[in-house]
Amino acid sequence: MLGPSGSGKTTLLTGLGGRLSGRLAGSITYNGKPFTNAMKRYTGFVTQDDVLYPHLTVTETLVFTALLRLPKTLSHKEKVVHAEAVISQLGLTKCKDSIIGGPLLRGVSGGERKRVSIGQEMLINPSLLFLDEPTSGLDSTTAQKIVSTLWELGKGGRTIVMTIHQPSSRLFYMFHKVLLLSEGNPLYFGRGEDAMPYFSSIGFSPNVAMNPSDFLLDLANGVLDDPKEDQALIKQTLVTAFKTNLLDSVKEELQKVDDSQVHEKLQKGKFNQWSNTWWQQFSVLFRRGMKERKHESFSGLKIGQVLVVAVLCALLWWQSSDDIQDQIGLLFFYSSFWGFYPLFQAIFTFPQERMMLEKERSSGMYRLSSYFMSSTIGDLPMELVLPTIFVIITYWTTGLKPFATNFFSTLFTLLYGVLVTQGLGLALGAFVTNQRSATILGSVIMLSFTLVGGYYIRHVPSFVAWIKYVSITQYTYKLLIVSQFKAGETYPCGTNATCYVEDFPAIKSIGLGDKAISIVALAIMLMGYRLLAYIALMRLGVTKK
C-alpha cells in the first residue's frame, strides 16, 4: 500500500487486520469468509512502532513469544528450537544475546528491532502477515534487507500486506501488487511493473526518468509538473479513471479466489481459540514479567529513596517510647507514606504495558485473566520487600514495643495496607489512560483519605464524614495503633500520674475496638479495586469482528 501521509494506509491495514476500534461500515472477508477469532491464529500483525520489552534479550523475547503462541502439542524444547530457527532465518544470530533496549537504554539497532517484531509474528507461520511501514526510519540498505526478508517469506506460500511511505525503485519492483491511495480513495491496484504504463495510458507520465514510487506519490498528492494545475481536480480525475478502467477487473479477480484450503484450516482452528492452557500462559507470563520488571522495581533510585526516608525516621523518632504522641505520629506516618508510595508505583504499571497488552491480546496470545494474575502475583515480592526493610530499620530504632507479636502485627498491617493501596493504583492506571491525569486523581484521592484518617482532625463534619469509611489510611492507621496499644494499658501523663491509653485524645477518637471491621473493610477494598482494574483492562486489545 502506497500513499502520502494521511491517505488512509494505516487505517485500512488496521481495519483489515481486525484491530481497528470503533464502528466500521461495509464488510471485511478473508477468502470470502467473515473474520473470526480463529483467524488470529493464522494472521500476523506488525505495528509501525516496535512494542517490545527493553530489558529482554532477542532470544528471550522470541522464546517467550514461542512459548505463548505455539500450540501445546509442541514440547518446551521444540518451541525453543522453533524460536532459534526464526532467529537464524531473520539474520539475528549476531545479536541474539543483546537486550532489545529502548529510548533510554542502549540495545539492538532499529533494523534488528524491526526484524524481532517480524520474528514474533513469523513464529506462528501465518498464512497472512500485515506490516505497518516496516521500513520507517531505516536507511535504504536496512530497508532493502527487511523487504528482501519479507520477499523470501512470501515465496514460502504466505500473503504479505504492508504499507510503505516512499520506497526506493529497487524496493518498488519487488512488490507483486501495489495499491495506491489518496485521501482514502484507490487510484491504482495491480502489478507494480504495470503501474507506470497504466498512468501513461490515461495521460499521466513523468517528463523525466524517476523513481516510480516518487511519481505515484506525486499523483496521489495531485502534483504534476505545472504547479498551477488544480490538485483536487487531478485527484478526482484519477479516482474516476480507477473506477472506469480497473474496478471491474479487480472485482472479477476477487471472485476467482479459491477459499477451500483456508476455510478448512479456519474451521479446524475455530474450536480451540487458545494455544496453551491457562496455567501454561500464567507460568510463562510470570517468568517474563519477573525478568522485565525486576530492573525497575529494584532500581537503585527506589531503594535509595526508601532507605533515606527510613534512616530519617529512625533519627527523628529515635527511642521515642516515652512520648505516646510521638509514637502515634510515627504510626500515622507509616500509614500515609506507605499509602502514597505504592499508589504511584502501581498507577504506572498498566499504562506502561498498555501497548504491549493491546498488541498481544489482539493477536489472541493469552487470556486476560492469566496476564492479570501473573502480573499481580509477580509484583508481590517486589512490592513487599521495600516496606519490610523500612519497618525493620525504623521499628527497633524508634522505641516501638520490642516484642515479636507487636512487631509482626505492625509489619503485616503495613503490608496489608500496601496491597490495598496498590490495588487502588492499578485501578486508576487501568481506567485513566493518561498517566498525568491518573497521577493527579490518585493524589487527590489519597490526600482525602489522609486528611480524614483520624490524625489531623478528630471531629469530621457529617457531610464529608462518609469519606473516612472508604479511607484506606484510616483503617490502616487504626490497625497500626491496635498493634501497639490495647485497652487497659497506661502511659505517664504528668508528674507521678498515669492515664489509660484508650483515654488519650488521638486514640480515643479512633478507638481500640472493632479491629475485625477494619480488616474486613480492607479485604473488600483489596478485592474490589483489583476487580475494577480487571474490568478496565477487558476493553484493551479486543479484536474487531
XYZ file of C-alpha atoms in Angstrom:
545
model
C 0.000 0.000 0.000
C 1.456 3.301 -1.149
C 0.274 6.809 -0.441
C 1.189 10.101 1.220
C 0.712 10.730 4.929
C -2.979 10.880 5.782
C -4.073 8.857 2.762
C -5.547 6.085 4.938
C -2.882 3.377 4.610
C -2.586 2.555 8.301
C -6.340 2.861 8.866
C -7.063 0.422 6.050
C -4.365 -2.008 7.179
C -5.549 -1.875 10.796
C -9.121 -2.429 9.654
C -8.151 -5.413 7.520
C -6.223 -6.872 10.443
C -9.284 -6.660 12.699
C -7.560 -4.238 15.054
C -9.441 -1.017 14.326
C -11.642 0.149 17.182
C -14.938 1.912 16.628
C -17.682 1.305 14.089
C -16.807 0.037 10.631
C -19.067 0.334 7.596
C -19.143 -2.411 4.985
C -17.672 -5.870 5.468
C -14.210 -7.435 5.572
C -13.884 -11.003 4.375
C -10.934 -13.359 4.120
C -11.251 -15.506 1.005
C -14.958 -14.875 1.138
C -15.346 -15.762 4.821
C -16.028 -13.252 7.652
C -13.415 -12.592 10.312
C -13.448 -14.870 13.364
C -11.259 -15.185 16.450
C -9.801 -18.377 14.996
C -8.278 -16.287 12.201
C -5.992 -14.610 14.710
C -4.122 -17.918 14.795
C -3.307 -17.610 11.101
C -2.666 -13.889 10.756
C 0.269 -11.812 11.975
C 0.304 -8.047 12.515
C 3.455 -5.929 12.908
C 2.778 -2.378 14.073
C 4.786 0.639 12.904
C 6.190 1.185 16.394
C 8.073 -1.810 17.752
C 6.345 -2.812 21.008
C 8.977 -4.879 22.844
C 10.241 -5.274 26.395
C 13.527 -3.306 26.614
C 15.355 -5.455 29.184
C 14.788 -8.829 27.478
C 17.327 -10.174 25.001
C 16.421 -11.029 21.411
C 16.413 -14.745 22.257
C 14.303 -14.280 25.406
C 11.788 -12.130 23.514
C 11.252 -14.723 20.794
C 11.365 -17.739 23.125
C 8.702 -16.263 25.437
C 6.569 -15.450 22.387
C 7.020 -19.007 21.091
C 6.004 -20.474 24.456
C 2.820 -18.375 24.424
C 1.792 -18.601 20.770
C 2.817 -22.068 19.606
C 0.320 -24.876 20.344
C 0.538 -27.001 23.479
C 1.068 -30.093 21.312
C 4.714 -28.974 20.990
C 7.109 -29.538 23.872
C 9.030 -26.719 25.572
C 12.218 -27.780 23.792
C 10.517 -27.853 20.373
C 9.197 -24.320 20.894
C 12.673 -23.076 21.815
C 14.123 -24.756 18.700
C 11.422 -23.069 16.602
C 12.364 -19.660 18.047
C 16.043 -20.297 17.309
C 15.172 -21.230 13.719
C 13.364 -17.887 13.281
C 16.397 -16.052 14.722
C 18.592 -17.730 12.111
C 16.075 -17.151 9.301
C 15.881 -13.398 10.022
C 19.662 -12.953 10.384
C 19.569 -12.125 14.100
C 22.211 -14.644 15.216
C 24.879 -12.000 15.927
C 22.655 -10.037 18.294
C 20.634 -12.893 19.815
C 22.106 -12.305 23.295
C 21.782 -8.489 23.180
C 18.953 -6.731 25.003
C 16.265 -5.017 22.937
C 16.806 -1.617 24.553
C 14.647 1.472 24.496
C 14.760 5.290 24.360
C 16.976 5.497 27.465
C 18.580 2.058 27.248
C 21.035 1.086 24.551
C 20.214 -2.152 22.761
C 19.973 -3.567 19.248
C 19.694 -1.360 16.150
C 16.438 -0.147 14.602
C 16.598 -2.690 11.784
C 17.227 -5.536 14.240
C 14.313 -4.403 16.425
C 12.060 -4.450 13.383
C 13.212 -7.968 12.487
C 12.499 -9.100 16.058
C 8.941 -7.723 15.713
C 8.554 -9.593 12.415
C 10.030 -12.712 14.020
C 7.381 -12.667 16.746
C 4.699 -12.955 14.084
C 6.653 -15.454 11.972
C 6.738 -17.910 14.890
C 3.140 -18.930 14.191
C 3.893 -19.382 10.469
C 0.981 -17.087 9.490
C -0.887 -17.501 6.235
C -1.368 -13.728 6.172
C 1.062 -11.148 7.547
C 0.274 -7.424 7.910
C 3.074 -4.883 8.395
C 2.615 -1.162 9.007
C 5.554 0.754 7.480
C 8.283 -1.769 8.434
C 10.953 0.412 6.762
C 10.009 3.658 8.535
C 13.055 5.417 9.998
C 15.550 2.974 8.463
C 18.273 3.692 5.943
C 17.843 2.361 2.387
C 20.224 -0.582 2.881
C 18.497 -1.781 6.056
C 15.095 -1.241 4.402
C 16.274 -3.356 1.485
C 17.256 -6.171 3.863
C 13.881 -6.063 5.627
C 11.884 -6.160 2.391
C 14.157 -8.864 0.922
C 13.487 -10.976 4.013
C 9.745 -10.444 3.594
C 10.027 -11.284 -0.106
C 11.676 -14.599 0.777
C 8.938 -15.304 3.312
C 6.316 -14.512 0.669
C 7.835 -17.132 -1.614
C 7.065 -19.716 1.078
C 3.338 -19.547 0.405
C 2.341 -16.623 2.583
C 0.466 -13.451 1.710
C 2.219 -10.331 2.983
C 0.453 -6.969 3.052
C 2.478 -3.919 4.009
C 2.222 -0.157 3.948
C 5.274 1.767 2.867
C 5.794 5.506 2.646
C 8.435 6.122 -0.006
C 10.258 3.014 -1.248
C 13.307 3.123 -3.485
C 12.944 1.938 -7.080
C 14.623 -1.367 -6.131
C 12.004 -1.989 -3.451
C 9.129 -0.897 -5.659
C 9.798 -3.543 -8.298
C 9.911 -6.280 -5.634
C 6.202 -5.875 -4.876
C 3.899 -8.282 -6.670
C 0.944 -5.915 -6.316
C 0.628 -2.234 -5.471
C -2.354 -0.325 -4.076
C -2.066 3.467 -4.390
C -4.267 5.503 -2.038
C -5.140 9.194 -1.931
C -7.410 10.581 0.782
C -8.913 7.139 1.313
C -9.607 6.549 -2.397
C -7.819 3.903 -4.518
C -6.020 5.298 -7.570
C -4.369 2.074 -8.728
C -4.361 -1.597 -7.860
C -2.334 -4.119 -9.824
C 1.146 -5.346 -10.572
C 3.980 -2.964 -9.728
C 5.534 -3.099 -13.205
C 2.177 -2.216 -14.784
C 1.667 0.969 -12.750
C 3.659 3.376 -14.962
C 2.143 2.089 -18.257
C -1.361 2.424 -16.751
C -0.930 6.062 -15.754
C 0.697 6.818 -19.124
C -2.362 5.328 -20.839
C -4.671 7.796 -19.036
C -2.441 10.781 -19.781
C -0.172 10.972 -16.737
C 3.504 10.329 -17.338
C 6.686 11.952 -15.948
C 8.726 14.310 -18.097
C 11.998 12.809 -16.822
C 13.056 9.341 -15.699
C 12.308 8.995 -11.994
C 11.585 6.517 -9.208
C 8.100 5.088 -9.906
C 7.100 5.431 -6.243
C 8.028 9.141 -6.258
C 5.865 9.672 -9.335
C 2.932 7.748 -7.804
C 3.147 9.779 -4.599
C 3.131 12.999 -6.639
C -0.029 11.799 -8.375
C -1.629 10.854 -5.042
C -0.939 14.415 -3.859
C -2.353 15.853 -7.101
C 1.031 17.327 -8.026
C 2.205 17.458 -11.665
C 4.926 19.421 -13.428
C 2.743 22.515 -13.707
C 2.228 23.930 -10.177
C -0.765 25.993 -11.359
C -2.910 22.921 -12.046
C -5.817 22.220 -9.690
C -4.697 19.415 -7.321
C -8.233 18.480 -6.283
C -9.235 18.124 -9.954
C -6.245 15.865 -10.682
C -7.101 13.599 -7.736
C -10.734 13.400 -8.810
C -9.686 12.555 -12.375
C -7.503 9.687 -11.109
C -10.276 8.336 -8.835
C -12.727 8.374 -11.747
C -10.172 6.683 -14.013
C -9.704 3.885 -11.469
C -13.439 3.254 -11.265
C -13.728 3.285 -15.066
C -10.653 1.235 -16.029
C -9.694 -1.002 -13.113
C -12.560 -1.529 -10.658
C -14.405 -4.174 -12.675
C -11.254 -6.240 -13.250
C -10.392 -6.067 -9.519
C -13.860 -7.315 -8.573
C -13.616 -10.096 -11.150
C -10.244 -11.164 -9.754
C -11.613 -11.310 -6.214
C -14.434 -13.621 -7.274
C -11.945 -16.164 -8.636
C -10.239 -16.721 -5.255
C -10.281 -20.343 -4.142
C -11.152 -20.377 -0.471
C -11.415 -24.089 0.241
C -7.985 -24.612 1.784
C -8.004 -21.578 4.063
C -11.592 -22.151 5.132
C -10.757 -25.729 6.068
C -7.861 -24.533 8.277
C -10.043 -21.934 9.967
C -12.791 -24.446 10.638
C -10.267 -26.616 12.474
C -8.943 -23.704 14.497
C -12.329 -22.321 15.434
C -12.890 -24.718 18.322
C -9.560 -24.079 20.020
C -9.077 -20.371 20.500
C -6.153 -20.634 22.921
C -2.850 -22.251 22.011
C -1.993 -23.148 25.610
C -3.707 -23.886 28.901
C -4.364 -21.154 31.463
C -1.604 -22.471 33.721
C 0.960 -22.583 30.894
C 0.135 -18.970 29.981
C 0.362 -17.891 33.626
C 3.729 -19.620 34.088
C 5.334 -18.029 31.013
C 3.894 -14.561 31.714
C 5.039 -14.763 35.350
C 8.636 -15.585 34.364
C 8.680 -12.923 31.656
C 7.228 -10.292 33.986
C 9.755 -11.061 36.717
C 12.653 -10.771 34.265
C 11.441 -7.430 32.922
C 10.083 -5.654 35.985
C 12.864 -6.520 38.416
C 15.043 -3.866 36.753
C 12.517 -1.154 37.546
C 11.184 -2.366 40.899
C 14.637 -2.817 42.397
C 16.271 0.174 40.795
C 18.916 1.972 42.846
C 16.801 5.125 42.890
C 13.776 3.442 44.525
C 15.846 1.519 47.062
C 17.793 4.688 47.903
C 14.574 6.664 48.323
C 13.134 4.182 50.831
C 16.418 3.830 52.732
C 16.838 7.617 53.092
C 13.281 8.023 54.431
C 13.778 5.065 56.805
C 17.031 6.467 58.220
C 15.439 9.920 58.576
C 12.516 8.381 60.504
C 14.919 6.465 62.725
C 16.772 9.691 63.580
C 13.662 11.825 64.111
C 11.833 9.305 66.318
C 14.965 7.875 67.973
C 13.876 5.923 71.071
C 10.658 7.917 71.478
C 8.920 5.256 73.592
C 8.342 7.717 76.468
C 6.140 10.021 74.361
C 2.852 8.463 73.235
C 2.078 11.403 70.924
C 5.322 10.871 69.025
C 4.623 7.153 68.730
C 1.164 7.793 67.316
C 2.658 10.318 64.898
C 5.122 7.678 63.703
C 2.319 5.159 63.115
C 0.346 7.713 61.143
C 3.431 8.468 59.060
C 3.699 4.720 58.385
C 0.165 4.631 57.021
C 0.427 7.860 54.987
C 3.876 7.299 53.438
C 3.053 3.708 52.508
C -0.238 4.947 51.122
C 1.268 7.389 48.639
C 4.414 5.455 47.646
C 2.848 2.175 46.376
C -0.076 4.087 44.866
C 2.142 5.972 42.422
C 4.223 2.883 41.673
C 1.058 0.969 40.756
C -0.525 3.784 38.747
C 2.264 3.477 36.161
C 2.084 -0.326 35.877
C -0.616 -0.735 33.231
C -0.098 2.492 31.245
C 3.498 1.384 30.590
C 2.350 -2.070 29.462
C -0.778 -0.828 27.706
C 0.610 -1.051 24.170
C 2.094 -4.487 24.829
C -1.187 -5.758 26.274
C -3.180 -4.393 23.318
C -0.780 -5.950 20.829
C -0.671 -9.385 22.445
C -4.358 -9.651 23.301
C -5.390 -8.600 19.789
C -3.338 -11.489 18.411
C -5.034 -13.958 20.776
C -1.789 -14.762 22.592
C -3.232 -15.301 26.075
C -6.224 -14.838 28.336
C -6.537 -11.564 30.199
C -7.031 -13.455 33.472
C -3.678 -15.264 33.140
C -1.919 -11.955 32.419
C -3.619 -10.159 35.310
C -2.885 -12.904 37.839
C 0.734 -13.272 36.737
C 1.225 -9.502 36.946
C -0.434 -9.252 40.374
C 1.398 -12.192 41.929
C 4.696 -11.303 40.243
C 4.547 -7.831 41.777
C 4.029 -9.126 45.325
C 7.655 -9.826 46.272
C 8.783 -6.632 44.571
C 6.112 -4.518 46.274
C 6.517 -6.054 49.745
C 10.308 -6.213 50.110
C 10.859 -2.441 50.419
C 8.189 -1.798 53.107
C 9.537 -4.795 55.042
C 13.049 -3.310 55.006
C 11.563 0.055 56.020
C 9.800 -1.451 59.060
C 12.870 -3.445 60.137
C 15.004 -0.284 60.126
C 12.508 2.024 61.833
C 10.721 -0.296 64.271
C 13.635 -1.127 66.564
C 15.237 2.318 66.479
C 12.140 4.379 67.306
C 11.214 2.659 70.571
C 8.082 0.804 69.458
C 7.214 -2.212 71.617
C 10.121 -4.674 71.428
C 8.041 -7.841 71.270
C 7.747 -10.225 68.320
C 3.930 -10.165 68.464
C 3.775 -6.379 68.192
C 6.475 -6.280 65.515
C 4.837 -8.821 63.208
C 1.400 -7.326 63.818
C 2.743 -3.909 62.730
C 4.585 -5.386 59.732
C 1.627 -7.405 58.448
C -0.732 -4.452 58.913
C 1.541 -2.212 56.865
C 1.948 -4.841 54.112
C -1.830 -5.336 54.081
C -2.334 -1.596 53.572
C 0.320 -1.548 50.831
C -1.523 -4.285 48.888
C -4.835 -2.404 49.159
C -3.245 0.878 48.056
C -1.537 -0.927 45.182
C -4.955 -2.204 44.059
C -6.290 1.368 44.009
C -3.286 2.435 41.906
C -3.826 -0.433 39.455
C -7.496 0.518 39.062
C -6.672 4.182 38.451
C -3.920 3.291 35.959
C -6.243 0.947 34.086
C -9.249 3.304 33.952
C -7.469 6.623 33.340
C -5.352 6.215 30.208
C -3.459 9.490 30.655
C -0.664 8.986 33.206
C -0.624 12.624 34.246
C -4.380 12.664 34.892
C -4.172 9.349 36.787
C -1.386 10.753 38.991
C -3.353 13.912 39.818
C -6.508 11.907 40.567
C -4.526 9.499 42.738
C -3.018 12.421 44.687
C -6.441 13.947 45.353
C -7.946 10.618 46.467
C -5.055 9.678 48.750
C -4.863 13.192 50.208
C -8.576 12.997 51.022
C -8.040 9.617 52.694
C -5.123 11.033 54.710
C -6.981 14.144 55.890
C -9.895 12.095 57.289
C -7.553 9.367 58.611
C -8.127 10.399 62.236
C -4.843 12.132 62.993
C -5.196 15.676 61.685
C -8.859 16.140 62.585
C -10.878 14.089 65.078
C -14.328 15.594 64.523
C -15.053 15.338 60.805
C -18.200 17.285 59.713
C -21.103 14.962 58.994
C -21.488 15.996 55.337
C -17.978 14.701 54.497
C -17.769 12.017 57.179
C -18.553 9.313 54.625
C -15.025 9.670 53.186
C -13.470 8.114 56.288
C -15.472 4.920 55.733
C -13.696 4.385 52.406
C -10.336 5.687 53.604
C -7.514 3.147 53.323
C -5.370 5.384 55.549
C -7.862 5.387 58.423
C -8.269 1.602 58.536
C -4.513 1.025 58.261
C -3.814 3.663 60.917
C -6.323 2.071 63.296
C -4.823 -1.404 62.853
C -1.340 0.010 63.440
C -2.492 1.617 66.705
C -4.131 -1.634 67.792
C -0.884 -3.476 67.008
C 0.927 -1.291 69.598
C -1.690 -0.483 72.232
C -4.539 -2.310 73.905
C -7.255 -1.309 76.337
C -6.141 -1.157 79.952
C -2.568 -0.059 79.238
C -1.307 3.102 80.870
C 1.107 5.867 79.971
C 2.734 8.680 82.039
C 0.515 11.750 81.723
C 2.034 14.030 84.339
C 4.207 14.126 87.414
C 3.729 10.782 89.195
C 0.480 10.259 87.239
C -0.636 7.642 84.721
C -3.567 7.549 82.328
C -5.221 4.855 80.259
C -4.113 4.811 76.596
C -7.721 4.474 75.423
C -8.390 7.905 77.005
C -5.576 9.621 75.100
C -7.399 12.065 72.727
C -5.743 10.870 69.497
C -6.509 7.218 70.336
C -9.957 7.864 71.792
C -11.238 9.300 68.500
C -10.069 6.173 66.647
C -10.834 3.610 69.349
C -9.151 0.324 70.153
C -12.141 -1.873 69.328
C -13.772 -3.084 66.111
C -10.482 -4.458 64.769
C -12.348 -7.007 62.666
C -14.311 -4.265 60.865
C -11.064 -2.642 59.680
C -9.685 -5.991 58.485
C -12.880 -6.821 56.568
C -13.140 -3.307 55.076
C -9.575 -3.515 53.749
C -10.255 -7.018 52.403
C -13.263 -5.719 50.455
C -11.140 -2.888 49.027
C -8.302 -5.313 48.232
C -10.594 -7.434 46.052
C -12.783 -4.585 44.795
C -10.016 -2.361 43.424
C -8.366 -5.272 41.625
C -11.704 -6.321 40.165
C -12.190 -2.774 38.840
C -8.701 -2.870 37.299
C -9.503 -6.182 35.597
C -12.787 -4.842 34.196
C -10.988 -1.757 32.843
C -8.388 -3.936 31.083
C -11.054 -6.061 29.373
C -11.539 -3.356 26.744
C -7.878 -3.457 25.627
C -6.845 -5.478 22.598
C -10.333 -6.760 21.836
C -10.274 -7.745 18.181
C -12.834 -6.065 15.940
C -15.204 -8.626 14.478
